[in-house]
mmCIF file of C-alpha atoms in Angstrom:
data_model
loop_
_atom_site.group_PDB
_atom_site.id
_atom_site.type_symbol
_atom_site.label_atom_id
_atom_site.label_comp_id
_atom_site.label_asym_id
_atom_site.label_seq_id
_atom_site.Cartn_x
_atom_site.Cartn_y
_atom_site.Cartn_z
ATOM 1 C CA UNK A 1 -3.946 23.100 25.409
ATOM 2 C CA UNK A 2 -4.268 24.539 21.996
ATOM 3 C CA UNK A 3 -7.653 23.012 20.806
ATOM 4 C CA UNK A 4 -9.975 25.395 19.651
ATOM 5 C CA UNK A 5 -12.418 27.010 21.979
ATOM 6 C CA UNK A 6 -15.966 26.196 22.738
ATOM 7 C CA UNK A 7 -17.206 27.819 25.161
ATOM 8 C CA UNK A 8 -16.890 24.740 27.259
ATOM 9 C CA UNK A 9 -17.711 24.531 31.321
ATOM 10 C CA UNK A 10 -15.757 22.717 34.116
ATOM 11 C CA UNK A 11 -12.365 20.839 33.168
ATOM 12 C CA UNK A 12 -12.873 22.488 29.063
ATOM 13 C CA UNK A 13 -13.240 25.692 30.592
ATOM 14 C CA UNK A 14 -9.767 25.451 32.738
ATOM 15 C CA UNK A 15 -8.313 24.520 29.544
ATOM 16 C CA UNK A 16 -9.680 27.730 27.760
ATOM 17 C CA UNK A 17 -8.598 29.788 30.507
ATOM 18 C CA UNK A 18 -5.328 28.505 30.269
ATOM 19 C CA UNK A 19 -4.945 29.317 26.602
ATOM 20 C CA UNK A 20 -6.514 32.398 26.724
ATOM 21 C CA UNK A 21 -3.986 33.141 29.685
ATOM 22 C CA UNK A 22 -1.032 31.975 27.161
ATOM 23 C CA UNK A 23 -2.246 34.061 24.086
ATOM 24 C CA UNK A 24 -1.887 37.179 26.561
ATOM 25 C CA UNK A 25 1.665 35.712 27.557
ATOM 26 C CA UNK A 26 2.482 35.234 23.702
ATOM 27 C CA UNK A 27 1.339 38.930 22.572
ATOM 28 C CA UNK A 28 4.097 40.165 25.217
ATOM 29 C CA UNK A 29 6.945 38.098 23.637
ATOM 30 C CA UNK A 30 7.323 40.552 20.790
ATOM 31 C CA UNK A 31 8.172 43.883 23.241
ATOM 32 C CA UNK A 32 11.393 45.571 22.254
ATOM 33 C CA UNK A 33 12.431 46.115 25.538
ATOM 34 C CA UNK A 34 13.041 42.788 26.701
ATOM 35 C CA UNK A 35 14.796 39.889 24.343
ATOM 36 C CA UNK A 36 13.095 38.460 22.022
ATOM 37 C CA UNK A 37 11.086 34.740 22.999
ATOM 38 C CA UNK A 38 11.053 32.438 20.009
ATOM 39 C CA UNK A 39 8.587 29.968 20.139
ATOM 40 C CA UNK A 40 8.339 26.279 18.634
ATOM 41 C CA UNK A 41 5.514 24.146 18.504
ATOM 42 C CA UNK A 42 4.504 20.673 17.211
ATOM 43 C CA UNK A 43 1.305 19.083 16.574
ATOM 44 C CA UNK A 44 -0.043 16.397 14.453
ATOM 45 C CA UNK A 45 -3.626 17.839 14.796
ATOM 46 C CA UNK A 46 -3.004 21.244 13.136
ATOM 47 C CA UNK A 47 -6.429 21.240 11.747
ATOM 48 C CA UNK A 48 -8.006 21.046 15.679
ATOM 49 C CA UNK A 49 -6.161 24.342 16.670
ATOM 50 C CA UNK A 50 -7.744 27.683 18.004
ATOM 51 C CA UNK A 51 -6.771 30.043 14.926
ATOM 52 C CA UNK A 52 -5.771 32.715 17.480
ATOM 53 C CA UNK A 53 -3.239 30.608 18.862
ATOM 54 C CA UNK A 54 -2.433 29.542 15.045
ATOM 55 C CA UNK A 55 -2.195 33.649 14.243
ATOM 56 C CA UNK A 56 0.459 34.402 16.809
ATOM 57 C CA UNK A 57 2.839 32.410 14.795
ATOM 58 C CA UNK A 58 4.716 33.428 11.774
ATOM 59 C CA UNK A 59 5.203 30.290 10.050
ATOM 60 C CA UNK A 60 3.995 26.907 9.543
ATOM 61 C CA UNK A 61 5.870 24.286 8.348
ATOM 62 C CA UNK A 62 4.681 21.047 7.268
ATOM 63 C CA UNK A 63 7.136 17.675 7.798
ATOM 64 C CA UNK A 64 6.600 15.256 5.249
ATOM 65 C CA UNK A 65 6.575 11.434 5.963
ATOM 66 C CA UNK A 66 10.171 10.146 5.695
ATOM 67 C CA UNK A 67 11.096 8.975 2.244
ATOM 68 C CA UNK A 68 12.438 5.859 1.228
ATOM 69 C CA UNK A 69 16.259 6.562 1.968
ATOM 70 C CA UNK A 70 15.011 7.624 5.766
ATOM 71 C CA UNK A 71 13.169 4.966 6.873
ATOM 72 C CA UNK A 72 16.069 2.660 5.701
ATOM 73 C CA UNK A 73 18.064 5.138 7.727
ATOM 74 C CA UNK A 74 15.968 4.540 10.744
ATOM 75 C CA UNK A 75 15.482 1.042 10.423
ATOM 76 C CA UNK A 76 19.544 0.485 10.381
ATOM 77 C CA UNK A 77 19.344 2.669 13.446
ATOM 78 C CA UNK A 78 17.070 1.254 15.218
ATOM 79 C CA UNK A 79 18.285 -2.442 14.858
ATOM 80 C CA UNK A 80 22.263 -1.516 14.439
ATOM 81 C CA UNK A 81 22.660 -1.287 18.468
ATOM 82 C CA UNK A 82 21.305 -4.436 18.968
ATOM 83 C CA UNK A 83 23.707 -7.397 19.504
ATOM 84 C CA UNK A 84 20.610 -9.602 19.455
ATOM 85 C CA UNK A 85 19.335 -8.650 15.829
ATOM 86 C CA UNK A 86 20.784 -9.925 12.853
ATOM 87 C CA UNK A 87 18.669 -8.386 10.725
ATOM 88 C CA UNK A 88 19.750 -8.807 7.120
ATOM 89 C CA UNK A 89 20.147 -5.514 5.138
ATOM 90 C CA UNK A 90 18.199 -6.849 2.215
ATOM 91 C CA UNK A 91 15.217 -7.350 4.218
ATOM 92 C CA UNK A 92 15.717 -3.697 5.778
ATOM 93 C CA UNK A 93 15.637 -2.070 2.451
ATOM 94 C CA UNK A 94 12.566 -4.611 1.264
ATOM 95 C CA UNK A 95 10.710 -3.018 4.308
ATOM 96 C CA UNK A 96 12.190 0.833 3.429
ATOM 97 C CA UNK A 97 10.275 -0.032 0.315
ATOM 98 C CA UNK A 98 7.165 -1.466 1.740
ATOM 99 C CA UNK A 99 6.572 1.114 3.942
ATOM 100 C CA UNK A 100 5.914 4.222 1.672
ATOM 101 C CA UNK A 101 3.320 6.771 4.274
ATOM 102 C CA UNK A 102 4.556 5.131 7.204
ATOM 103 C CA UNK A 103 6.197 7.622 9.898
ATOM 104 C CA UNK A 104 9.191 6.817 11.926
ATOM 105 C CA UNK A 105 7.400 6.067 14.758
ATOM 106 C CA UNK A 106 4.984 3.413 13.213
ATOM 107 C CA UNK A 107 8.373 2.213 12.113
ATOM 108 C CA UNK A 108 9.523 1.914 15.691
ATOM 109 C CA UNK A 109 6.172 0.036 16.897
ATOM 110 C CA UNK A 110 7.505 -1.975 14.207
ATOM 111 C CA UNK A 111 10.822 -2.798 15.980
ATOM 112 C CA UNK A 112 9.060 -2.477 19.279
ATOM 113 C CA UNK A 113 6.572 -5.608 18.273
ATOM 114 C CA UNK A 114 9.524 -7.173 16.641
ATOM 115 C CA UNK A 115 11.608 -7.137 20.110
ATOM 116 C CA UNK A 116 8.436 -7.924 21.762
ATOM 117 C CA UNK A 117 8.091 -11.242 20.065
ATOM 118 C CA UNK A 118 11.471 -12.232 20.253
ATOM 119 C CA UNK A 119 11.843 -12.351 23.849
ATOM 120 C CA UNK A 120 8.546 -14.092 24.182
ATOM 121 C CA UNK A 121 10.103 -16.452 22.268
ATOM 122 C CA UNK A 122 13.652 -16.654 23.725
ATOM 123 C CA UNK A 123 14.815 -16.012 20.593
ATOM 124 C CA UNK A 124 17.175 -13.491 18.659
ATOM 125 C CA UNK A 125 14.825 -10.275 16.755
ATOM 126 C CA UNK A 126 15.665 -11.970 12.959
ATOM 127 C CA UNK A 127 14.501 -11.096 9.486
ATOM 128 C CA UNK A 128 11.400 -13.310 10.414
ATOM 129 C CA UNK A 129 10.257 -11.721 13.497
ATOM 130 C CA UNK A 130 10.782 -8.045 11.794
ATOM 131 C CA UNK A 131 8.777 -8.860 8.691
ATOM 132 C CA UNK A 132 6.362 -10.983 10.919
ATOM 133 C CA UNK A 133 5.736 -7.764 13.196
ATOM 134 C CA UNK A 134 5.574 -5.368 10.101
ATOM 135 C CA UNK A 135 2.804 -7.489 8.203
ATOM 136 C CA UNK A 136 0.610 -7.525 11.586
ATOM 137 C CA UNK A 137 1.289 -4.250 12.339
ATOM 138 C CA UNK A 138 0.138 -3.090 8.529
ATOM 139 C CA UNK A 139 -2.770 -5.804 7.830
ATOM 140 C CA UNK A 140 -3.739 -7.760 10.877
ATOM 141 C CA UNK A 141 -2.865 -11.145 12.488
ATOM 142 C CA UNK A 142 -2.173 -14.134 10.464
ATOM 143 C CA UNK A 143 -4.733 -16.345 9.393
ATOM 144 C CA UNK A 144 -3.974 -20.116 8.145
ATOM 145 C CA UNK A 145 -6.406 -21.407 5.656
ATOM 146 C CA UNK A 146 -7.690 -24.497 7.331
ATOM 147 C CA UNK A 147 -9.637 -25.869 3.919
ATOM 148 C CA UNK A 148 -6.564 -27.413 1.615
ATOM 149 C CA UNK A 149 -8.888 -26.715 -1.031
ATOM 150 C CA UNK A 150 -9.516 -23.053 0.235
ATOM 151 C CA UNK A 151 -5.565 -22.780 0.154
ATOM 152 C CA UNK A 152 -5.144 -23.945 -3.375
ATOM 153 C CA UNK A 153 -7.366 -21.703 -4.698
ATOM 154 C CA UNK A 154 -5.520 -18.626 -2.855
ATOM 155 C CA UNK A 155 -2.320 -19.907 -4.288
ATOM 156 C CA UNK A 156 -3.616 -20.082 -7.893
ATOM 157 C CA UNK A 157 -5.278 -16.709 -7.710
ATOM 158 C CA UNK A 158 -2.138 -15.214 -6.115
ATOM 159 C CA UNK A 159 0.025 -16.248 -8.702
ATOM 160 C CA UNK A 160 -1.978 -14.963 -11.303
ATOM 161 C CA UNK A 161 -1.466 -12.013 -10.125
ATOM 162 C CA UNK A 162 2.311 -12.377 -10.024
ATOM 163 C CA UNK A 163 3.394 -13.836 -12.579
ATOM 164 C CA UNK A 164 1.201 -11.345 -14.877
ATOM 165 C CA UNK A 165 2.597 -8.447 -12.609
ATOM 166 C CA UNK A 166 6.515 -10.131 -13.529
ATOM 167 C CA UNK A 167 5.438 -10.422 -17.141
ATOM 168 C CA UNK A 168 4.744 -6.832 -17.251
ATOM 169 C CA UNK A 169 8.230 -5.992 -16.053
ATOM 170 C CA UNK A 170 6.703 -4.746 -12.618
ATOM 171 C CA UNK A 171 8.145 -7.610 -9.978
ATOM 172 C CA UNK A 172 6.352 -7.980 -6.943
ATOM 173 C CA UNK A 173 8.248 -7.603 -4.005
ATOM 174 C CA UNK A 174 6.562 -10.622 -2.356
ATOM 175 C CA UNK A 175 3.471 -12.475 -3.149
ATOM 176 C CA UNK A 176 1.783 -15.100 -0.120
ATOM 177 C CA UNK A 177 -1.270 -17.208 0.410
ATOM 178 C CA UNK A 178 -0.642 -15.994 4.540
ATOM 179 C CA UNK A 179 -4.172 -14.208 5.010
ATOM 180 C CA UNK A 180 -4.439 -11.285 6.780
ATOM 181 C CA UNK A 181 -7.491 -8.675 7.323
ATOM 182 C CA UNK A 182 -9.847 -9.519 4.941
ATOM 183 C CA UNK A 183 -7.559 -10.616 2.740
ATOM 184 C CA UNK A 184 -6.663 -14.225 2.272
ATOM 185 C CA UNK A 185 -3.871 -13.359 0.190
ATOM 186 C CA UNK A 186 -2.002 -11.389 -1.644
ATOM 187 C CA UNK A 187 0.705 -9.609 -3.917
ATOM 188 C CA UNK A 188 2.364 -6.210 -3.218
ATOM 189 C CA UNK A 189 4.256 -4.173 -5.522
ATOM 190 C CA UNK A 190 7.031 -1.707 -4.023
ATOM 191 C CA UNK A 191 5.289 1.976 -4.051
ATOM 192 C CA UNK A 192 7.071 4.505 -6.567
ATOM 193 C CA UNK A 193 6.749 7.344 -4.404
ATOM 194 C CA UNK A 194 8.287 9.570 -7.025
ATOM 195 C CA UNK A 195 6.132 8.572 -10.009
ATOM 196 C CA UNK A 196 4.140 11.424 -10.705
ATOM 197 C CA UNK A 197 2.703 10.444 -13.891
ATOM 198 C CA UNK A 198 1.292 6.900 -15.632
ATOM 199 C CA UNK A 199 0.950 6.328 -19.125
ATOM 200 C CA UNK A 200 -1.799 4.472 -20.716
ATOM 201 C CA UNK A 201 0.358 1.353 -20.959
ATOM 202 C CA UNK A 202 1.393 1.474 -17.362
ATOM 203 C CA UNK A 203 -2.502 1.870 -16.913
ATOM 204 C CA UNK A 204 -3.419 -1.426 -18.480
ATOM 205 C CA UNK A 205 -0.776 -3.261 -17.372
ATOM 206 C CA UNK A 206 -2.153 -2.322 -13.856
ATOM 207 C CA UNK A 207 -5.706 -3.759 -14.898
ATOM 208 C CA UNK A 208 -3.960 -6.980 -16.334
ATOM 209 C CA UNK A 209 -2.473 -7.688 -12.825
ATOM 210 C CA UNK A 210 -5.685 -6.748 -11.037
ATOM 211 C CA UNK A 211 -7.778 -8.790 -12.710
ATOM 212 C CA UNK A 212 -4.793 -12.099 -13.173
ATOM 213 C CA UNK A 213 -6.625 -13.363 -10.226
ATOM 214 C CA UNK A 214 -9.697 -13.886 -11.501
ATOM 215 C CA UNK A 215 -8.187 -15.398 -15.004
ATOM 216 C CA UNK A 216 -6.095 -17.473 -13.003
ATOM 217 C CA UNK A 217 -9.279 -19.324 -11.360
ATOM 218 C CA UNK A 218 -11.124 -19.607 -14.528
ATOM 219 C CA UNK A 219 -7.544 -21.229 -16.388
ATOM 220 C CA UNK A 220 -7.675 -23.767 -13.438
ATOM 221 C CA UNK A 221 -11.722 -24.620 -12.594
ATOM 222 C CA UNK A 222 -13.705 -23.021 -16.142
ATOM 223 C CA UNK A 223 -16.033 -21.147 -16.355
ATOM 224 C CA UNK A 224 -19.007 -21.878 -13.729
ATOM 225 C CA UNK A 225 -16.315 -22.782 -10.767
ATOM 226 C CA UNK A 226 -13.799 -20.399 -11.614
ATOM 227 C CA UNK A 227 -15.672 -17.555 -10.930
ATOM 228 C CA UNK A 228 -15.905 -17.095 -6.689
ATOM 229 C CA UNK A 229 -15.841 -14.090 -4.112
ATOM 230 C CA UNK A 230 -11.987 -14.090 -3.732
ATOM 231 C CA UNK A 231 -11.863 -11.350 -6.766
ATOM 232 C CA UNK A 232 -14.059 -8.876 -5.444
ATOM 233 C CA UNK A 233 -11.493 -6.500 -4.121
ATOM 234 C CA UNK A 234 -9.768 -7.171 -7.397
ATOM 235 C CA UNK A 235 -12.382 -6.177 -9.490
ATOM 236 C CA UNK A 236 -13.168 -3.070 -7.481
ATOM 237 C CA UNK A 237 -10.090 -1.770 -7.624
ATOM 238 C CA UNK A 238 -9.807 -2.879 -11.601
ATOM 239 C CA UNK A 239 -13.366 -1.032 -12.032
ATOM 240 C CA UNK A 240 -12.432 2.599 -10.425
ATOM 241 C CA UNK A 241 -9.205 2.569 -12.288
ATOM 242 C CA UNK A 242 -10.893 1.775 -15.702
ATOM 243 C CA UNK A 243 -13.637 4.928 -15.206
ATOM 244 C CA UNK A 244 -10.953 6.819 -14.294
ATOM 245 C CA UNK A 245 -9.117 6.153 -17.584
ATOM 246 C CA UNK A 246 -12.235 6.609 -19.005
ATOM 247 C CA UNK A 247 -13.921 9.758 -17.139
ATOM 248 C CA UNK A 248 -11.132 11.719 -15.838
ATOM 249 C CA UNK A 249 -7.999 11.225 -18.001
ATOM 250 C CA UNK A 250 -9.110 11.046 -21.549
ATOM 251 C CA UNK A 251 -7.418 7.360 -22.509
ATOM 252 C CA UNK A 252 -10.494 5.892 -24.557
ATOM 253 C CA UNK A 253 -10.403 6.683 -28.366
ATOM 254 C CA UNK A 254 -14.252 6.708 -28.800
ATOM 255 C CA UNK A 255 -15.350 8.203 -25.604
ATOM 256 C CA UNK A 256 -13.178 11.602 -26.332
ATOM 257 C CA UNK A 257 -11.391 13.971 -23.684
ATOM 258 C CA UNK A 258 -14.512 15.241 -21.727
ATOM 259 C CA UNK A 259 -13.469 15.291 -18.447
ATOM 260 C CA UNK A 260 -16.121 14.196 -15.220
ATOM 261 C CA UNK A 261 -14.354 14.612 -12.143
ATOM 262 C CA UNK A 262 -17.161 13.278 -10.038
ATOM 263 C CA UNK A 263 -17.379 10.321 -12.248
ATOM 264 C CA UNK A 264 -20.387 8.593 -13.784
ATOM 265 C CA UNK A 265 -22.654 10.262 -10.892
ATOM 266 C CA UNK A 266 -21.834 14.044 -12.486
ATOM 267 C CA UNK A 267 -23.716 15.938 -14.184
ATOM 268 C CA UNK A 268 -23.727 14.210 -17.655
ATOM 269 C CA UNK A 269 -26.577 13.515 -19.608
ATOM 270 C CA UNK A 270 -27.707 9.387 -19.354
ATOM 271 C CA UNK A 271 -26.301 9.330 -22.759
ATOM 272 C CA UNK A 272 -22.895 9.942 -22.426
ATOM 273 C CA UNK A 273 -22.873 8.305 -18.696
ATOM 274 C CA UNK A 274 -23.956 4.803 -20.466
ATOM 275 C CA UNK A 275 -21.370 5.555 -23.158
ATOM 276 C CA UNK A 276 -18.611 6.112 -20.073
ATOM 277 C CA UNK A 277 -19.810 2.836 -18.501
ATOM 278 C CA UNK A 278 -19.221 0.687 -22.215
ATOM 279 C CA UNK A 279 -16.127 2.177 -22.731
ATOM 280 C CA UNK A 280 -14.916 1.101 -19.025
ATOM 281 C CA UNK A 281 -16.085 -2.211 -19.767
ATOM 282 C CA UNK A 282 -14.591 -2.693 -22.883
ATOM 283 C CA UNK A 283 -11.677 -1.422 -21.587
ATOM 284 C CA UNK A 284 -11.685 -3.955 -18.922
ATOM 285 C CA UNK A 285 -12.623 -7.109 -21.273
ATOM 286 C CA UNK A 286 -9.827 -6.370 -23.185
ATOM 287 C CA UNK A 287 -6.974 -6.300 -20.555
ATOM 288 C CA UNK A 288 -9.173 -9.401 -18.677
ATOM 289 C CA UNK A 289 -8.761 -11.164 -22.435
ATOM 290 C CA UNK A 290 -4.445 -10.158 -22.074
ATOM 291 C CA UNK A 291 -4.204 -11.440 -19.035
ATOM 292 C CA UNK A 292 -5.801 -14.456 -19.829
ATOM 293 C CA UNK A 293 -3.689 -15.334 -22.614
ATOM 294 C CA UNK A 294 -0.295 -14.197 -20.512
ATOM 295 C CA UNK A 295 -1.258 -16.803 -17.966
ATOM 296 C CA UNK A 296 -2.190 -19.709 -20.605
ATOM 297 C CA UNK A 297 0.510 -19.169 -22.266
ATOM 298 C CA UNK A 298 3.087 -19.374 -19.474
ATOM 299 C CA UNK A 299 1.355 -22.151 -17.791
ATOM 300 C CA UNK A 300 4.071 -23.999 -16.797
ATOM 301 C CA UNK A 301 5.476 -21.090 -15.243
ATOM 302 C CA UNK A 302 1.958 -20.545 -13.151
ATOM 303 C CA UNK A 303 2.008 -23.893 -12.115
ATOM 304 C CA UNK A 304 5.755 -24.001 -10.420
ATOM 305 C CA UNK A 305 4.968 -20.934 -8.834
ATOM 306 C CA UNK A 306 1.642 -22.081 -7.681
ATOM 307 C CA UNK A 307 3.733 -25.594 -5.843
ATOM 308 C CA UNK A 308 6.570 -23.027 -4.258
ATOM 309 C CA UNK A 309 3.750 -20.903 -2.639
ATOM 310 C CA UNK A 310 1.780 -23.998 -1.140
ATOM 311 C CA UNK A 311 5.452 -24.969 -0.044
ATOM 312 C CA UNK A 312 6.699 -21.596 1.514
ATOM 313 C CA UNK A 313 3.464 -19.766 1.886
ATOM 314 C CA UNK A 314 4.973 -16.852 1.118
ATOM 315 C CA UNK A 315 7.675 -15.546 -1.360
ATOM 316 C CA UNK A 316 9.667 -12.571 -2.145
ATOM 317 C CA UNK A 317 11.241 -11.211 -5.551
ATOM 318 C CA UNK A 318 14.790 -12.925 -4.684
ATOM 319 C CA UNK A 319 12.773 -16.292 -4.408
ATOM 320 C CA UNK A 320 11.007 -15.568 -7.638
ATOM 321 C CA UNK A 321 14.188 -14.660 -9.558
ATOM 322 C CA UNK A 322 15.559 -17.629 -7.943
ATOM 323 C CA UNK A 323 12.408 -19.987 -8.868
ATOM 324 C CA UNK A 324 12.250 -19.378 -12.589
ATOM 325 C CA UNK A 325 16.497 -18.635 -13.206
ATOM 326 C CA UNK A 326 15.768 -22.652 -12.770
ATOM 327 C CA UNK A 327 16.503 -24.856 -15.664
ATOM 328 C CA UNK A 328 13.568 -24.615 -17.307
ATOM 329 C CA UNK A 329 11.950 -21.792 -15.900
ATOM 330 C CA UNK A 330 13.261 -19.319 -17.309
ATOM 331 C CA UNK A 331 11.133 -16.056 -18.220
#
């Protein structure tokens, strides 16, 4: 009813009629001889609204996404009247933490699929089913590697990136060899929504763990069959943080503080854009090199991880901190 007029004909022009008819309605609301009418409104499309309609109110407020301690909120809601969902609270605040952006009611597809599932499979909605239903809802169906080779490889790339990312002191919250998407594996991290600022450190220690796939495969197959496709995401991701260091924060000693929003495509002259680009990939060598030596260094460490992934498929942190508080595994 509110979108913003067109000038359209047939049904669209009903539909301006109507609005115009309720902007007439609304300008009344404000007499002083009658009571006043206050008027709420909600709309996740703010941005589609006829600014007449938008004028006639006094204020806008914006509702954030729920924060960490509300979607655990909601998610004990949700599943605390259910007699048939023994849902353990660990795995409800892993998922509060997994689920930084998400609104309550992709949350409560979340439950919906979870429900869904369970009594397609005459079953009681269990940690399992819930974390099942909240990976597919956030990255796609499951996909099982068919190749045992294929699902080696994943495993040793994955815990690269793990065991680098525990080194580091930044746990992951689960890493698996389950592909989903595009992806055929992969590690998360649990979001710091309230971490407004990085330091350089906390920078490179992010490249380290991007790129610990990559030096995982070449510690395993050298140098010709290490390198494969798996680590282009990885690299991508490694490559736009690095410029940014670079180009927009003023982290490389050599390149200075200039400042290029836009990045390398700016308005710089080629010299200092080829300068930008060395420092980037010197920056990245280096942290490639740390990661390299984390993971050959630990390798016995890799290597157990590597067998409990091709065992479980997936792990969390409690079955990391569990896996290496082993005799002889200790960090």
């Amino acid at each position: 009813l509110g979108l913003r007029r067109g000038g359209l004909g047939g049904a669209g022009r009903a539909q301006e009629d109507t609005l115009a008819a309720l902007l007439v309605e609304m300008d009344g609301f404000s007499s002083k001889k009658a009571p006043p009418v206050i008027v709420l409104a909600a709309t996740n499309l703010a941005e589609h609204l006829d600014e007449a309609l938008k004028r006639r109110f006094d204020r806008e407020v914006e509702v954030e996404l729920p924060d960490r301690r509300s979607r655990l909120m909601f998610l004990r809601r949700a599943l605390g009247g259910r007699q048939d969902a023994p849902v353990a609270e660990a795995t409800l605040e892993r998922l509060a933490g997994q689920s930084a952006g998400m609104s309550l009611a992709e949350l409560e597809r979340v439950v919906q699929e979870s429900a869904v599932s369970a009594a397609q499979a005459g079953r009681r909605l269990d940690d399992a089913l819930l974390e099942e239903a909240f990976e597919k809802l956030r990255l796609g169906q499951a996909r099982r590697h068919q190749d045992p080779e294929v699902l080696l490889r994943v495993a040793r790339h994955e815990a690269g990136h793990a065991l680098v990312a525990w080194l580091g002191g930044r746990p992951p919250v689960q890493v698996t060899i389950v592909g989903r998407g595009a992806a055929g594996g992969y590690m998360e991290r649990e979001v710091e929504e309230e971490r407004l600022l990085h330091s350089k450190p906390e920078l490179e220690q992010r490249l380290r763990e991007a790129l610990a796939g990559r030096a995982a495969e070449l510690l395993y197959y050298g140098a010709q069959e290490g390198l494969s496709s798996g680590a282009s995401g990885d690299l991508r991701q490694a490559s736009r943080l690095a410029r940014r260091m670079v180009c927009e924060l003023g982290m490389d000693p050599d390149f200075g503080l200039l400042c290029e929003p836009e990045g390398l495509a700016g308005g710089w002259g080629e010299q200092a854009a080829q300068q930008a680009t060395q420092a980037a990939r010197d920056l990245l060598s280096r942290q490639f090199e740390a990661a390299q030596g984390l993971l050959a260094s630990h390798r016995p460490l890799l290597d157990s991880l590597v067998r409990e992934l091709l065992q479980a498929n997936r792990l969390t942190r409690q079955d990391l901190e569990r896996l290496w508080a082993k005799p002889g595994g200790d960090l």
